[in-house]
mmCIF file of C-alpha atoms in Angstrom:
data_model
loop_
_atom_site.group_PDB
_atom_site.id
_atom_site.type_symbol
_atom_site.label_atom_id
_atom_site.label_comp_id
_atom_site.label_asym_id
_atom_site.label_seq_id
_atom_site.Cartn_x
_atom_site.Cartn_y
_atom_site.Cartn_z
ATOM 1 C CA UNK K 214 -26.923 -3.133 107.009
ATOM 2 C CA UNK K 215 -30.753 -1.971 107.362
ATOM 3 C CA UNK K 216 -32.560 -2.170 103.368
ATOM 4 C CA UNK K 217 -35.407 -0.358 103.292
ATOM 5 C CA UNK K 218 -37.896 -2.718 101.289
ATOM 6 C CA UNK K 219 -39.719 -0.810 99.484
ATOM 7 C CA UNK K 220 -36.778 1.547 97.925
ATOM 8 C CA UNK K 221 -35.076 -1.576 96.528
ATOM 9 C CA UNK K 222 -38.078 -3.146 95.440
ATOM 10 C CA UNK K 223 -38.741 0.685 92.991
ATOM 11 C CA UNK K 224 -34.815 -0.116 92.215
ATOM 12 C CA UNK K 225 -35.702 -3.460 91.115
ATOM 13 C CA UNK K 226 -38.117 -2.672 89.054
ATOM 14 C CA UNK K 227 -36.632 0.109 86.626
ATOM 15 C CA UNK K 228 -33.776 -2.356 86.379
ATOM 16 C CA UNK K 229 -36.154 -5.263 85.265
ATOM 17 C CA UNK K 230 -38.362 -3.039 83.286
ATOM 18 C CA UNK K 231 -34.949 -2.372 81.523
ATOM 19 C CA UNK K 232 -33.796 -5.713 81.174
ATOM 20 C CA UNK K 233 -36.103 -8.369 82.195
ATOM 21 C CA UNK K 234 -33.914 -11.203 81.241
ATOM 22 C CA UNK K 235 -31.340 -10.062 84.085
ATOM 23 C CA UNK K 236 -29.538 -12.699 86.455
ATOM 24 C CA UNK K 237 -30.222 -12.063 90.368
ATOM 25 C CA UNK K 238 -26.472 -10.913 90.503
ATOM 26 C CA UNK K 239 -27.047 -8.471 87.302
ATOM 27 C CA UNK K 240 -30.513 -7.002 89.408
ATOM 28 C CA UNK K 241 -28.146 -6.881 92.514
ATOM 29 C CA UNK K 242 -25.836 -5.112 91.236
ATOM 30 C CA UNK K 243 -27.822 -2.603 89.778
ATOM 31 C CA UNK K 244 -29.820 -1.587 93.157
ATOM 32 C CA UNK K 245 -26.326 -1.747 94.612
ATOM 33 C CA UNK K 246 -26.403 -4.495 97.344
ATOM 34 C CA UNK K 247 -24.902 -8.121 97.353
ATOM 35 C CA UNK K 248 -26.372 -11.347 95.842
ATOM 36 C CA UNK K 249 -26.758 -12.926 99.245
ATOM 37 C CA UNK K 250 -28.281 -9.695 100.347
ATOM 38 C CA UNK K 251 -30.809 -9.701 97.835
ATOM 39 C CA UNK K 252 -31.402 -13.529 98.723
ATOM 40 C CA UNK K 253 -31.828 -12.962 101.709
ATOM 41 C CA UNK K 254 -34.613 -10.463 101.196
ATOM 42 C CA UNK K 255 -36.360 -11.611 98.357
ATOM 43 C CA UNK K 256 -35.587 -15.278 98.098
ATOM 44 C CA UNK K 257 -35.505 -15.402 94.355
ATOM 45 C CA UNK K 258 -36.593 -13.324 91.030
ATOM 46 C CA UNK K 259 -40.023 -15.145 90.778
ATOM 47 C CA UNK K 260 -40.491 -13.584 94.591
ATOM 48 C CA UNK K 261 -39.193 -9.981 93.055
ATOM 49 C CA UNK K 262 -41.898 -10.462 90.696
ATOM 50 C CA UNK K 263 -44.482 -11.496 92.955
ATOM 51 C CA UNK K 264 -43.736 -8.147 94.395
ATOM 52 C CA UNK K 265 -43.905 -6.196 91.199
ATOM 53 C CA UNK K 266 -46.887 -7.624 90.465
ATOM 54 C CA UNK K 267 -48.824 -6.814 93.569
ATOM 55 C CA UNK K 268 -47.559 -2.922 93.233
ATOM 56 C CA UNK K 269 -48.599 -2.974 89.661
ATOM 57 C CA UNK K 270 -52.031 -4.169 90.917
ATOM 58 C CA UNK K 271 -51.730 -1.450 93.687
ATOM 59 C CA UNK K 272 -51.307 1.487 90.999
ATOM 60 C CA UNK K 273 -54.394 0.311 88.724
ATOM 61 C CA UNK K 274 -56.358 -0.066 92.284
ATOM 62 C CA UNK K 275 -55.225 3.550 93.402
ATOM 63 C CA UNK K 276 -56.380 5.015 90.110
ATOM 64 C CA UNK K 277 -59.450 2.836 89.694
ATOM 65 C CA UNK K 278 -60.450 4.238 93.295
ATOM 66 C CA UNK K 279 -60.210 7.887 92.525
ATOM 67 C CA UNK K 280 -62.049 7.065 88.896
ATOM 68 C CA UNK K 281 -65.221 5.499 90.873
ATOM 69 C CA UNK K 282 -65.490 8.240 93.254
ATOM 70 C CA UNK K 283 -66.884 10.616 90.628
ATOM 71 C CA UNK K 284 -65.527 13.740 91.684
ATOM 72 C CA UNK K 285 -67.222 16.865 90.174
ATOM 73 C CA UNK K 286 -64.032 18.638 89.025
ATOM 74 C CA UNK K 287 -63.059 15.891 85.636
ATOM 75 C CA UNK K 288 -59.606 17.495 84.886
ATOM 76 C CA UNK K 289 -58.464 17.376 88.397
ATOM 77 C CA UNK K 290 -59.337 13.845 88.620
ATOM 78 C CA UNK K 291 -57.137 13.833 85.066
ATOM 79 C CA UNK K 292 -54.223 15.354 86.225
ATOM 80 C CA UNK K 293 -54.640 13.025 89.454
ATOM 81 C CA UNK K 294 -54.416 10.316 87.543
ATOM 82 C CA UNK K 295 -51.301 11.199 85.417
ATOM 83 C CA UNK K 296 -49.747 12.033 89.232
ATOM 84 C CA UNK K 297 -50.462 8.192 90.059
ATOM 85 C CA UNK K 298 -48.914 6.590 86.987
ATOM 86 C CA UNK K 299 -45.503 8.848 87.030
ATOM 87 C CA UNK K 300 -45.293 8.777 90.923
ATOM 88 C CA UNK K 301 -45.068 4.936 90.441
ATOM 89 C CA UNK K 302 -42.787 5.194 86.934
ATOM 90 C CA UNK K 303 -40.961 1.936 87.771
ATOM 91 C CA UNK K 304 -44.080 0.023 88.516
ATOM 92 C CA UNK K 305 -45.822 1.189 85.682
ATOM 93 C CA UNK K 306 -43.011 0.348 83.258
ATOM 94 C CA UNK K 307 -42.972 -2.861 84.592
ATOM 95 C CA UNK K 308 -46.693 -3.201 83.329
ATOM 96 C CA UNK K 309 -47.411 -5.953 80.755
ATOM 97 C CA UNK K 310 -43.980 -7.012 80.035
ATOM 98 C CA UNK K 311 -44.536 -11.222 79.378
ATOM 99 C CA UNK K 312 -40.484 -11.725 79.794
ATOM 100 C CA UNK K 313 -41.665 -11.389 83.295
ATOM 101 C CA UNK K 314 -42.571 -14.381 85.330
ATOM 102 C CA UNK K 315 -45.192 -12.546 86.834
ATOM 103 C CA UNK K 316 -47.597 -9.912 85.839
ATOM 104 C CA UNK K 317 -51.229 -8.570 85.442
ATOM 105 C CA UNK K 318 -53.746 -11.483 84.012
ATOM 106 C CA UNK K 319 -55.505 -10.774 81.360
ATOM 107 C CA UNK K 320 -58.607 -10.481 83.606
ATOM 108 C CA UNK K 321 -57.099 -7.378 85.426
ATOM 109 C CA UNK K 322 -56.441 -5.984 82.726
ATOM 110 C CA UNK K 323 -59.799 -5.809 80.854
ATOM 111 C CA UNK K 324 -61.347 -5.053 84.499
ATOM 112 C CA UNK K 325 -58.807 -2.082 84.815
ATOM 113 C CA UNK K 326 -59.174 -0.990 81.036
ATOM 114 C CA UNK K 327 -63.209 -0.844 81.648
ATOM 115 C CA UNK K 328 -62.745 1.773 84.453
ATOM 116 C CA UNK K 329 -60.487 4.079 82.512
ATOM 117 C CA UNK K 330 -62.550 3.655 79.416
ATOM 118 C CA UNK K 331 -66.044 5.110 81.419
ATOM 119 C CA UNK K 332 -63.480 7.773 82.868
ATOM 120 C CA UNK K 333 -63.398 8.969 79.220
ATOM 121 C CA UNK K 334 -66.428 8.331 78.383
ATOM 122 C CA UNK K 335 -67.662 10.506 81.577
ATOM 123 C CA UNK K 336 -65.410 13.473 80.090
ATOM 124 C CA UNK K 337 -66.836 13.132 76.860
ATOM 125 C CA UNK K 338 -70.430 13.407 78.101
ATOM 126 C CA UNK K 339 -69.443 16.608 80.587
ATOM 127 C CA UNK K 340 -68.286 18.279 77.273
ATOM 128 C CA UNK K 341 -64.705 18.279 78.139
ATOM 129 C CA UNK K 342 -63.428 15.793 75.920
ATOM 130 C CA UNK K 343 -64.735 17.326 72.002
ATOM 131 C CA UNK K 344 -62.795 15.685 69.539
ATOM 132 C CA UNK K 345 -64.142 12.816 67.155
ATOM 133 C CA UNK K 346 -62.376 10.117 69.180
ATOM 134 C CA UNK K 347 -64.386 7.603 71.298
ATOM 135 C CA UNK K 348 -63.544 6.916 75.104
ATOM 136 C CA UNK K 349 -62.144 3.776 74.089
ATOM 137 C CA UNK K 350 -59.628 5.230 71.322
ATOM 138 C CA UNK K 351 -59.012 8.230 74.303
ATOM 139 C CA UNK K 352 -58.175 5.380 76.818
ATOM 140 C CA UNK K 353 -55.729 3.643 74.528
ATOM 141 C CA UNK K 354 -54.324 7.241 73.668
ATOM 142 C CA UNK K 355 -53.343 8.138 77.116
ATOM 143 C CA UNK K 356 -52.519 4.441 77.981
ATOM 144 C CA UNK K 357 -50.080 5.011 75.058
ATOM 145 C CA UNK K 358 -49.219 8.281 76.187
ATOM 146 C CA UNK K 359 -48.421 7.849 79.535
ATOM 147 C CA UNK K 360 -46.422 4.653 79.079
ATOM 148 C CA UNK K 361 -44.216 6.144 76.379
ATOM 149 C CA UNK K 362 -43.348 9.321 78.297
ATOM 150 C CA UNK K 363 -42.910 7.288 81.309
ATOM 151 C CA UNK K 364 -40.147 4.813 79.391
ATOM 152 C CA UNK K 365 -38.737 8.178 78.292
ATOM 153 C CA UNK K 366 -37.812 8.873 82.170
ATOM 154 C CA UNK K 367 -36.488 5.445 82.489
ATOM 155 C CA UNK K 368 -34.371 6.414 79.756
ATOM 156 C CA UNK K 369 -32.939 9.750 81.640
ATOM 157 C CA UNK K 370 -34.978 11.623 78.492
ATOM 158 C CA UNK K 371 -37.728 13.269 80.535
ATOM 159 C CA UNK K 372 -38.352 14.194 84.116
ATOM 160 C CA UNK K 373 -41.494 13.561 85.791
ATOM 161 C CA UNK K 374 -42.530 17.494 85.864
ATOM 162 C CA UNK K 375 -42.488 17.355 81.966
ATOM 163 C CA UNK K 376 -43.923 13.857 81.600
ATOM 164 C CA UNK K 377 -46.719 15.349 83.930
ATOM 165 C CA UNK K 378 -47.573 18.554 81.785
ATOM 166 C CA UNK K 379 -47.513 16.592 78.168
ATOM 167 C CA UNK K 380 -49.902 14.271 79.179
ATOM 168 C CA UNK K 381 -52.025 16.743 80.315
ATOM 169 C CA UNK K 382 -51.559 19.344 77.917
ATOM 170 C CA UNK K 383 -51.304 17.223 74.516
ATOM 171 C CA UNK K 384 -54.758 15.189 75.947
ATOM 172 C CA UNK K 385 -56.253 18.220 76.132
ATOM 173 C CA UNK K 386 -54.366 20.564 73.592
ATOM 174 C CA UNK K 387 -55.499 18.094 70.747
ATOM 175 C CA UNK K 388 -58.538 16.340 71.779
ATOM 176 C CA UNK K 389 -59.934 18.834 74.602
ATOM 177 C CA UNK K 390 -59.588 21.513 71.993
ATOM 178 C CA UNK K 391 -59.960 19.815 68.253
ATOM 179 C CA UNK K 392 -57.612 21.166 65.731
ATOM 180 C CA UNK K 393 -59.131 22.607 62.838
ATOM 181 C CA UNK K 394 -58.117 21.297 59.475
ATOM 182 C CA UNK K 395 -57.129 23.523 57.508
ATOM 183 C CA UNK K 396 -58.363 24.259 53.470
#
């Protein structure tokens, strides 16, 4: 029987981002193949997660290109960006989990979390971003954001369509648009 790679390797990783303690037979059976299939594939979990890893690393890289090309249009580059992280849901729950044996160094991280921080900072200087938050607190907002509504999908609680318009629409609904307090 004919696996195609990259389908099992998604599989995989909703199933570790759900339980990252889980036995090769336990992440087997919940892609739906045999033990000695997934053996023979991917060797062992720390390969699975030398896998992971590298896709993680291949999301942050397909969003950090987009973010240096400085497009004029902000907001589509936004809503490109929120396509990115919930076309790759499984990868980005994955994201920063330690029980993993493998994942993002700290390094990549900070690297990754500089881009997206001068993304916001670039929409606060066009005038798009208005509230009294700084890029950094707007780059751990939508980190936040986007991660919890994501984890929501993995939990059958949200559909990607819906995770997609939130983001968008509470980012700018609260903070392209600042609510006025009321007396």
């Amino acid at each position: 029987m004919a696996f195609d790679r990259e389908e099992l390797l998604e599989k995989m990783a909703g199933a570790l981002a759900d339980n990252p303690g889980c036995t090769i037979k336990e992440l087997a059976d919940a892609v739906g193949i045999s033990k000695a299939s997934l053996h023979r594939i991917y060797t062992n979990k720390q390969n699975i997660c030398e896998l992971l890893a590298a896709e993680e690393r291949m999301v942050l890289r397909e969003v950090r290109e987009l973010i240096q090309e400085e497009h004029e249009d902000w907001l589509a580059d936004l809503q490109e960006i929120i396509e990115i992280f919930v076309n790759n849901a499984n990868y980005v729950r994955c994201m920063g989990r330690e029980t993993l044996p493998c994942s993002l160094s700290e390094a990549e991280w900070e690297a990754f979390d500089g881009v997206l921080t001068s993304f916001f900072r670039r929409g606060k200087e066009a005038g798009i971003l208005l509230g009294d938050f700084s890029s950094t607190d707007m780059n751990d907002i939508f980190f936040g954001l986007i991660t919890g509504l994501i984890e929501s999908m993995g939990m059958r609680q949200s559909n990607p369509a819906a995770v997609k318009r939130i983001v968008y629409e509470a980012l700018l609904g609260g903070i392209y648009r600042p609510l006025e307090i009321r007396k």
